[in-house]
Amino acid sequence: MSASARGFIAPGATLGVMGGGQLGRMFVHAAQQLGYATAVLDADADSPAGLVAHHHVQTGYLDEQGLAQLAQRSAAITTEFENVPAAALRALAARRPVAPGADAVAVCQDRAAEKAHFAACGVPCAPHALIETAQQLAAVDPALLPGILKTARLGYDGKGQLRVASAEELASAWQSLGRAPCVLEKMLPLAYEVSVIVARNAAGALVHFPLQQNLHRGGILAVTQVPSPDLTPQVQQRAIDAAERIAARLDYVGVLCVEFFVLADGAVVANEMAPRPHNSGHYSIDACDVSQFELQVRAMTGAPLVAPRLHSAAVMLNLLGDLWFRDGEPETAPPWDALLALPGVHLHLYGKTSARPGRKMGHLTVTAATLDDARRTALRAAALLGLDGF
Ligand code: ATP
Ligand code: MG
């Protein structure tokens, strides 16, 4: 069913989501708040979203019976996991409205297609080369070095990425990535990083959140600050215009996040996009009058989209599994009680049963009247957690 053929799906209906991770869990919370029932498809019996949804279809993404069950239960379906096979979304779309659509998700799943889309929208991205063959490897322009070799598909949180400084390092990096199709990107001197989250509905209405400024550590998002401390009005306008063009040209329905690099001269360069709510938008639950997850619900049900308003400054700290393994001691949870004693702290834990280094276990958003106040408290929280300052 085409996105525009659908009417408003009123509360009381069931909304389906492909994937049971933390993004699915927060989507389920937002849907339930609005009075929808929810169904999650995820093979893991203990998936964070499956644990809180009304229905948990416990199968793989390509399981025909699982997909049929999800479609049968749901009035509309979305995705929380970027790498849901496009074939699964196409199968669902034959029976129910699916937002975002398989074609848009497929572009986001492939770094080469994604960069081609940015170019088609007139949005600059990092100089890069596609490496799928030994010939392409040999022909790489040395001006792209030092660079980052990234697998074209299935990378996330810095996985499937290697930094390379020479042609020799590039060759061995490609080897160690299994000679999978890759993109070599020139390493850019970043002044700072921001992301823009937009929501678009089937009628083409677009709203956006204020820009977030993001700090990554080890390729994983560590800290998000809003309002962005380094942003200029020109950079803000360029990034928002670019994100809106990128969404519109995909005929996108749902929430889309575009990550940008900002260079020292103010140039705005698109890094990548995610066809779903994004880690850098989690602050919106506590600091905006409409969260990114509620906008996902609104976009997929045909409800009106309203522009979100930031009512508090916010700093978000990601809580990775590393925090459970400090000082070589046995697995110990962080000092939640001390954190909860700080003003404006909103603790979100995803219900994951075991901690692993690098695993996203939860996040903490500090809200305050000003960014300075939020930063002060967030720095105290970081110190309690043993995290570096920012
Ligand atoms: P995620 O999906 O979690 O956002 P990812 O694994 O897809 O991450 P990228 O967004 O491609 O990874 O890169 C992660 C981080 O590495 C970026 O946010 C940036 O800090 C750094 N980085 C990536 N590409 C470049 C580049 N070309 N120049 C400089 N820094 C880069
Ligand atoms: Mg990224």
Coordinates of C-alpha atoms and ligand atoms in Angstrom, one line a residue:
M1 CA 0.0 0.0 0.0
S2 CA 1.4 3.4 -0.9
A3 CA 2.1 5.8 2.0
S4 CA -0.2 8.4 0.6
A5 CA -3.1 6.0 0.2
R6 CA -3.5 5.7 3.9
G7 CA -5.7 7.7 6.2
F8 CA -5.2 8.5 9.8
I9 CA -4.6 5.4 12.0
A10 CA -6.2 6.3 15.3
P11 CA -5.0 5.3 18.8
G12 CA -6.3 1.9 19.7
A13 CA -4.7 0.3 16.6
T14 CA -1.6 -1.8 16.8
L15 CA 1.7 -0.5 15.4
G16 CA 4.4 -2.9 14.4
V17 CA 8.2 -2.5 14.5
M18 CA 10.9 -4.5 12.9
G19 CA 13.7 -4.9 15.5
G20 CA 13.6 -5.1 19.2
G21 CA 16.6 -3.0 20.4
Q22 CA 16.5 0.1 22.5
L23 CA 15.2 2.3 19.7
G24 CA 12.2 -0.1 19.3
R25 CA 11.7 0.0 23.1
M26 CA 11.5 3.8 23.2
F27 CA 9.2 3.8 20.1
V28 CA 7.0 1.3 21.9
H29 CA 6.9 3.6 25.0
A30 CA 5.8 6.6 22.8
A31 CA 3.2 4.5 20.9
Q32 CA 1.7 3.2 24.1
Q33 CA 1.6 6.7 25.6
L34 CA -0.6 7.7 22.7
G35 CA -2.8 4.7 23.2
Y36 CA -1.6 2.4 20.5
A37 CA -0.9 -1.3 21.1
T38 CA 2.5 -2.5 19.7
A39 CA 4.0 -5.6 18.1
V40 CA 7.8 -6.2 17.8
L41 CA 9.5 -8.6 15.5
D42 CA 12.9 -9.8 16.9
A43 CA 14.4 -13.2 17.3
D44 CA 15.8 -12.5 20.8
A45 CA 13.5 -13.6 23.6
D46 CA 14.9 -10.9 25.8
S47 CA 15.0 -8.0 23.3
P48 CA 14.6 -4.6 25.0
A49 CA 11.5 -3.8 22.9
G50 CA 10.0 -7.3 22.9
L51 CA 10.0 -7.1 26.7
V52 CA 7.7 -4.1 26.8
A53 CA 5.5 -4.6 23.7
H54 CA 2.0 -6.1 23.7
H55 CA 3.1 -8.7 21.1
H56 CA 6.5 -10.1 20.5
V57 CA 6.9 -12.1 17.2
Q58 CA 10.0 -14.1 18.0
T59 CA 11.5 -14.8 14.6
G60 CA 14.2 -13.7 12.2
Y61 CA 13.7 -10.7 9.9
L62 CA 13.2 -12.9 6.8
D63 CA 10.9 -15.5 8.4
E64 CA 7.8 -15.7 6.3
Q65 CA 5.5 -16.7 9.1
G66 CA 6.9 -14.1 11.4
L67 CA 6.4 -11.4 8.8
A68 CA 2.9 -12.6 8.1
Q69 CA 2.1 -12.5 11.8
L70 CA 3.5 -9.0 12.2
A71 CA 1.5 -7.8 9.2
Q72 CA -1.7 -9.5 10.5
R73 CA -1.4 -7.8 13.9
S74 CA -0.3 -4.3 12.8
A75 CA -2.1 -1.5 11.1
A76 CA 1.2 0.0 10.1
I77 CA 4.8 -1.0 10.4
T78 CA 8.1 0.8 11.0
T79 CA 11.7 -0.2 11.6
E80 CA 14.1 0.5 14.4
F81 CA 17.1 -1.4 13.0
E82 CA 18.8 0.0 10.0
N83 CA 19.9 -3.3 8.5
V84 CA 16.5 -5.0 8.3
P85 CA 16.6 -6.7 4.9
A86 CA 14.9 -4.5 2.3
A87 CA 13.2 -7.7 1.1
A88 CA 11.4 -8.1 4.4
L89 CA 10.1 -4.5 4.3
R90 CA 8.9 -5.1 0.7
A91 CA 7.0 -8.2 1.8
L92 CA 5.4 -6.3 4.6
A93 CA 4.6 -3.4 2.3
A94 CA 2.5 -5.7 0.1
R95 CA 0.1 -6.0 3.1
R96 CA 0.4 -2.9 5.3
P97 CA 1.7 0.7 5.2
V98 CA 5.5 0.6 5.9
A99 CA 7.3 3.7 6.9
P100 CA 10.0 4.4 6.0
G101 CA 9.8 2.4 2.7
A102 CA 12.1 -0.3 1.6
D103 CA 13.7 1.8 -1.1
A104 CA 14.7 4.6 1.3
V105 CA 16.0 2.2 3.8
A106 CA 18.0 0.4 1.1
V107 CA 19.8 3.7 0.2
C108 CA 20.7 4.2 3.9
Q109 CA 22.1 0.7 4.2
D110 CA 24.8 1.2 1.6
R111 CA 27.4 3.9 2.1
A112 CA 28.0 4.1 -1.7
A113 CA 24.3 4.6 -2.5
E114 CA 24.0 7.0 0.4
K115 CA 26.8 9.2 -0.9
A116 CA 25.4 9.1 -4.4
H117 CA 22.1 10.3 -2.9
F118 CA 23.8 13.1 -1.0
A119 CA 25.5 14.2 -4.3
A120 CA 22.1 14.1 -6.1
C121 CA 20.7 16.4 -3.5
G122 CA 23.6 18.8 -3.9
V123 CA 24.9 18.0 -0.4
P124 CA 28.7 17.7 -0.1
C125 CA 30.2 14.6 1.5
A126 CA 33.8 13.5 2.2
P127 CA 36.0 12.8 -0.9
H128 CA 35.9 9.0 -1.3
A129 CA 36.4 6.0 -3.5
L130 CA 34.5 2.8 -3.8
I131 CA 36.7 -0.3 -3.4
E132 CA 35.2 -3.5 -4.6
T133 CA 38.0 -5.0 -6.6
A134 CA 41.8 -5.3 -6.4
Q135 CA 42.0 -2.9 -9.5
Q136 CA 40.0 -0.3 -7.6
L137 CA 42.3 -0.7 -4.6
A138 CA 45.4 -0.3 -6.8
A139 CA 43.9 2.8 -8.4
V140 CA 43.1 4.7 -5.2
D141 CA 44.1 8.4 -5.4
P142 CA 46.8 9.0 -2.8
A143 CA 45.1 12.3 -2.0
L144 CA 42.5 10.2 -0.1
L145 CA 45.1 9.2 2.5
P146 CA 45.2 9.3 5.4
G147 CA 41.6 8.0 5.3
I148 CA 39.1 5.7 6.9
L149 CA 38.1 2.5 5.2
K150 CA 34.5 1.6 5.9
T151 CA 32.6 -1.5 4.8
A152 CA 29.8 -0.3 2.4
R153 CA 27.2 -2.3 4.4
L154 CA 26.4 -3.4 7.9
G155 CA 28.8 -1.0 9.8
Y156 CA 27.7 0.7 13.0
D157 CA 29.2 2.2 16.1
G158 CA 32.6 2.3 14.4
K159 CA 32.5 -1.4 13.5
G160 CA 33.8 -2.3 10.1
Q161 CA 36.0 0.8 10.0
L162 CA 39.8 1.0 9.9
R163 CA 42.0 4.1 9.8
V164 CA 44.7 3.9 7.1
A165 CA 47.7 6.2 6.5
S166 CA 49.4 4.6 3.5
A167 CA 48.7 2.4 0.4
E168 CA 50.2 -0.6 2.3
E169 CA 47.9 -0.1 5.3
L170 CA 45.0 0.3 3.0
A171 CA 45.7 -3.0 1.3
S172 CA 46.0 -4.9 4.5
A173 CA 42.9 -3.2 6.0
W174 CA 40.8 -4.2 3.0
Q175 CA 42.2 -7.7 3.4
S176 CA 41.2 -7.8 7.1
L177 CA 37.7 -6.6 6.2
G178 CA 37.4 -9.7 4.1
R179 CA 37.8 -7.8 0.8
A180 CA 34.1 -6.8 1.3
P181 CA 32.9 -3.8 -0.8
C182 CA 34.2 -0.7 1.0
V183 CA 34.3 3.0 0.8
L184 CA 37.6 4.8 1.5
E185 CA 37.0 8.2 2.9
K186 CA 39.5 11.0 3.2
M187 CA 40.1 11.8 6.9
L188 CA 38.7 15.3 7.3
P189 CA 39.8 17.8 10.0
L190 CA 36.6 18.1 11.9
A191 CA 35.8 21.2 13.9
Y192 CA 32.8 19.6 15.4
E193 CA 29.9 17.2 14.5
V194 CA 26.2 17.8 14.5
S195 CA 23.2 15.8 13.5
V196 CA 19.8 16.9 12.2
I197 CA 16.7 14.8 12.9
V198 CA 13.7 15.5 10.6
A199 CA 10.3 13.9 10.4
R200 CA 8.3 13.8 7.2
N201 CA 4.8 12.5 6.5
A202 CA 3.2 11.0 3.5
A203 CA 1.8 14.5 2.5
G204 CA 5.3 15.8 2.4
A205 CA 5.1 17.9 5.6
L206 CA 8.5 18.2 7.2
V207 CA 9.5 19.2 10.8
H208 CA 13.0 19.2 12.4
F209 CA 14.6 19.2 15.8
P210 CA 17.1 21.8 16.8
L211 CA 20.6 20.6 15.8
Q212 CA 22.5 18.3 18.3
Q213 CA 26.3 18.6 18.7
N214 CA 27.8 15.1 19.0
L215 CA 31.1 13.9 20.5
H216 CA 32.2 10.4 19.4
R217 CA 34.8 8.3 21.2
G218 CA 36.2 5.2 19.6
G219 CA 33.7 5.6 16.8
I220 CA 30.7 5.5 19.2
L221 CA 28.5 8.4 20.2
A222 CA 29.5 9.5 23.7
V223 CA 28.0 12.9 24.4
T224 CA 25.2 15.0 22.8
Q225 CA 24.7 18.6 23.6
V226 CA 21.7 20.8 22.8
P227 CA 21.7 23.6 21.9
S228 CA 24.9 22.9 20.0
P229 CA 27.6 25.1 21.7
D230 CA 29.7 25.7 18.5
L231 CA 26.9 26.1 16.0
T232 CA 26.6 29.3 13.8
P233 CA 23.3 30.3 12.2
Q234 CA 24.8 29.7 8.7
V235 CA 25.9 26.1 9.6
Q236 CA 22.5 25.5 11.2
Q237 CA 20.6 26.6 8.1
R238 CA 22.9 24.7 5.7
A239 CA 22.5 21.5 7.7
I240 CA 18.7 21.8 8.0
D241 CA 18.2 22.6 4.3
A242 CA 20.4 19.6 3.4
A243 CA 18.6 17.2 5.7
E244 CA 15.2 18.3 4.3
R245 CA 16.3 17.9 0.7
I246 CA 17.7 14.5 1.5
A247 CA 14.4 13.4 3.1
A248 CA 12.2 14.9 0.4
R249 CA 14.2 13.3 -2.5
L250 CA 13.8 9.9 -0.9
D251 CA 10.0 10.5 -0.6
Y252 CA 10.7 9.6 3.0
V253 CA 8.0 8.9 5.6
G254 CA 9.1 8.7 9.2
V255 CA 12.0 10.0 11.2
L256 CA 15.4 10.4 9.5
C257 CA 18.7 11.5 11.1
V258 CA 21.5 13.0 9.0
E259 CA 25.0 13.2 10.6
F260 CA 27.2 16.1 9.5
F261 CA 30.8 17.0 9.9
V262 CA 31.5 20.7 10.3
L263 CA 35.0 21.8 9.1
A264 CA 37.1 24.7 10.4
D265 CA 36.0 27.0 7.5
G266 CA 32.3 26.3 8.3
A267 CA 31.8 23.8 5.5
V268 CA 29.0 21.4 6.2
V269 CA 29.7 17.8 5.0
A270 CA 27.2 15.0 5.2
N271 CA 28.6 11.9 6.9
E272 CA 25.8 9.4 6.9
M273 CA 22.1 9.0 7.6
A274 CA 19.9 6.7 9.6
P275 CA 16.4 5.7 8.5
R276 CA 15.0 5.8 12.1
P277 CA 15.2 7.7 15.3
H278 CA 18.8 8.2 16.3
N279 CA 20.9 7.9 19.5
S280 CA 21.7 11.7 19.2
G281 CA 18.0 12.4 19.5
H282 CA 17.3 10.6 22.7
Y283 CA 17.5 13.9 24.6
S284 CA 14.3 14.9 22.9
I285 CA 12.3 12.6 25.3
D286 CA 13.2 14.8 28.2
A287 CA 14.1 18.2 26.7
C288 CA 11.5 18.7 23.9
D289 CA 7.7 18.9 24.0
V290 CA 7.5 16.1 21.3
S291 CA 10.1 13.4 21.2
Q292 CA 11.7 11.8 18.1
F293 CA 9.8 8.6 19.0
E294 CA 6.4 10.4 19.1
L295 CA 7.2 12.0 15.7
Q296 CA 7.9 8.5 14.4
V297 CA 4.4 7.4 15.6
R298 CA 2.8 10.5 14.2
A299 CA 4.5 10.2 10.8
M300 CA 3.6 6.5 10.3
T301 CA -0.1 6.9 11.5
G302 CA -0.7 10.0 9.4
A303 CA -1.2 12.2 12.5
P304 CA -0.3 15.9 12.3
L305 CA 3.4 16.6 12.6
V306 CA 4.1 19.5 14.9
A307 CA 7.5 21.3 15.1
P308 CA 9.1 20.2 18.3
R309 CA 10.1 22.9 20.8
L310 CA 13.2 22.5 23.0
H311 CA 12.0 23.5 26.4
S312 CA 15.3 22.7 28.3
A313 CA 18.9 22.6 27.5
A314 CA 20.2 19.1 27.5
V315 CA 23.3 17.0 27.7
M316 CA 23.1 13.3 27.0
L317 CA 25.7 10.8 28.1
N318 CA 25.6 7.3 26.5
L319 CA 26.0 4.5 29.1
L320 CA 28.1 1.7 27.5
G321 CA 28.7 -1.7 28.9
D322 CA 32.3 -0.6 29.7
L323 CA 30.9 1.2 32.8
W324 CA 30.0 -2.2 34.3
F325 CA 33.7 -3.3 34.2
R326 CA 35.8 -0.7 35.9
D327 CA 39.2 -1.2 37.5
G328 CA 39.4 -4.8 36.6
E329 CA 36.6 -5.6 39.2
P330 CA 33.8 -8.1 38.6
E331 CA 30.7 -6.8 36.8
T332 CA 29.2 -4.1 38.9
A333 CA 26.4 -1.6 38.0
P334 CA 27.3 2.1 38.1
P335 CA 26.2 4.1 41.2
W336 CA 22.7 4.8 40.0
D337 CA 21.6 6.3 43.4
A338 CA 24.4 8.9 43.4
L339 CA 23.5 9.8 39.7
L340 CA 19.8 10.1 40.5
A341 CA 20.7 12.5 43.3
L342 CA 21.8 15.1 40.7
P343 CA 19.3 17.7 39.6
G344 CA 17.7 17.2 36.2
V345 CA 19.0 13.7 35.6
H346 CA 16.8 11.4 33.6
L347 CA 18.1 7.9 33.6
H348 CA 17.1 5.5 30.8
L349 CA 18.1 1.9 31.0
Y350 CA 17.2 -0.4 28.2
G351 CA 16.6 -3.6 30.2
K352 CA 19.5 -5.5 28.6
T353 CA 20.4 -8.4 30.9
S354 CA 24.1 -8.5 30.3
A355 CA 26.7 -5.8 29.9
R356 CA 29.5 -6.0 27.3
P357 CA 32.1 -3.4 26.5
G358 CA 30.8 -1.1 23.7
R359 CA 27.2 -2.3 24.2
K360 CA 24.7 0.5 24.6
M361 CA 23.0 -0.2 27.9
G362 CA 21.3 3.1 28.5
H363 CA 21.7 6.8 28.4
L364 CA 21.3 9.6 30.8
T365 CA 20.0 13.0 29.9
V366 CA 20.6 16.1 32.1
T367 CA 18.1 18.9 31.5
A368 CA 18.5 22.4 32.9
A369 CA 17.5 26.0 32.1
T370 CA 20.8 26.7 30.4
L371 CA 23.4 24.6 28.6
D372 CA 26.1 25.7 31.1
D373 CA 23.9 24.4 34.0
A374 CA 23.3 21.1 32.1
R375 CA 27.0 20.8 31.4
R376 CA 28.0 21.3 35.0
T377 CA 25.7 18.6 36.2
A378 CA 26.6 16.3 33.3
L379 CA 30.3 16.7 34.2
R380 CA 29.5 15.7 37.7
A381 CA 27.6 12.6 36.4
A382 CA 30.5 11.8 34.1
A383 CA 33.0 12.0 37.1
L384 CA 30.7 9.6 39.1
L385 CA 30.8 7.2 36.1
G386 CA 34.5 7.5 35.6
L387 CA 34.0 9.0 32.1
D388 CA 36.2 11.7 30.6
G389 CA 35.0 15.3 30.6
F390 CA 33.9 17.0 27.4
Ligands
ATP1 P1 27.1 5.1 13.7 O1 26.3 4.3 12.8 O2 27.2 4.6 15.1 O3 26.9 6.6 13.6 P2 29.3 4.3 12.0 O4 30.0 3.1 12.5 O5 28.4 4.2 10.9 O6 28.7 5.0 13.3 P3 30.6 6.8 11.0 O7 29.5 7.7 11.4 O8 30.9 6.6 9.6 O9 30.5 5.4 11.8 O10 31.9 7.3 11.8 C1 31.9 7.3 13.2 C2 32.8 8.6 13.6 O11 34.1 8.5 13.1 C3 32.2 9.9 13.0 O12 31.1 10.4 13.8 C4 33.5 10.7 13.1 O13 33.7 11.1 14.5 C5 34.6 9.8 12.7 N1 34.8 9.8 11.3 C6 34.1 9.0 10.3 N2 34.5 9.4 9.1 C7 35.4 10.4 9.2 C8 36.1 11.1 8.2 N3 36.0 10.9 6.9 N4 36.9 12.1 8.7 C9 37.0 12.3 10.0 N5 36.4 11.6 11.0 C10 35.5 10.7 10.6
MG2 MG 27.8 7.7 12.4

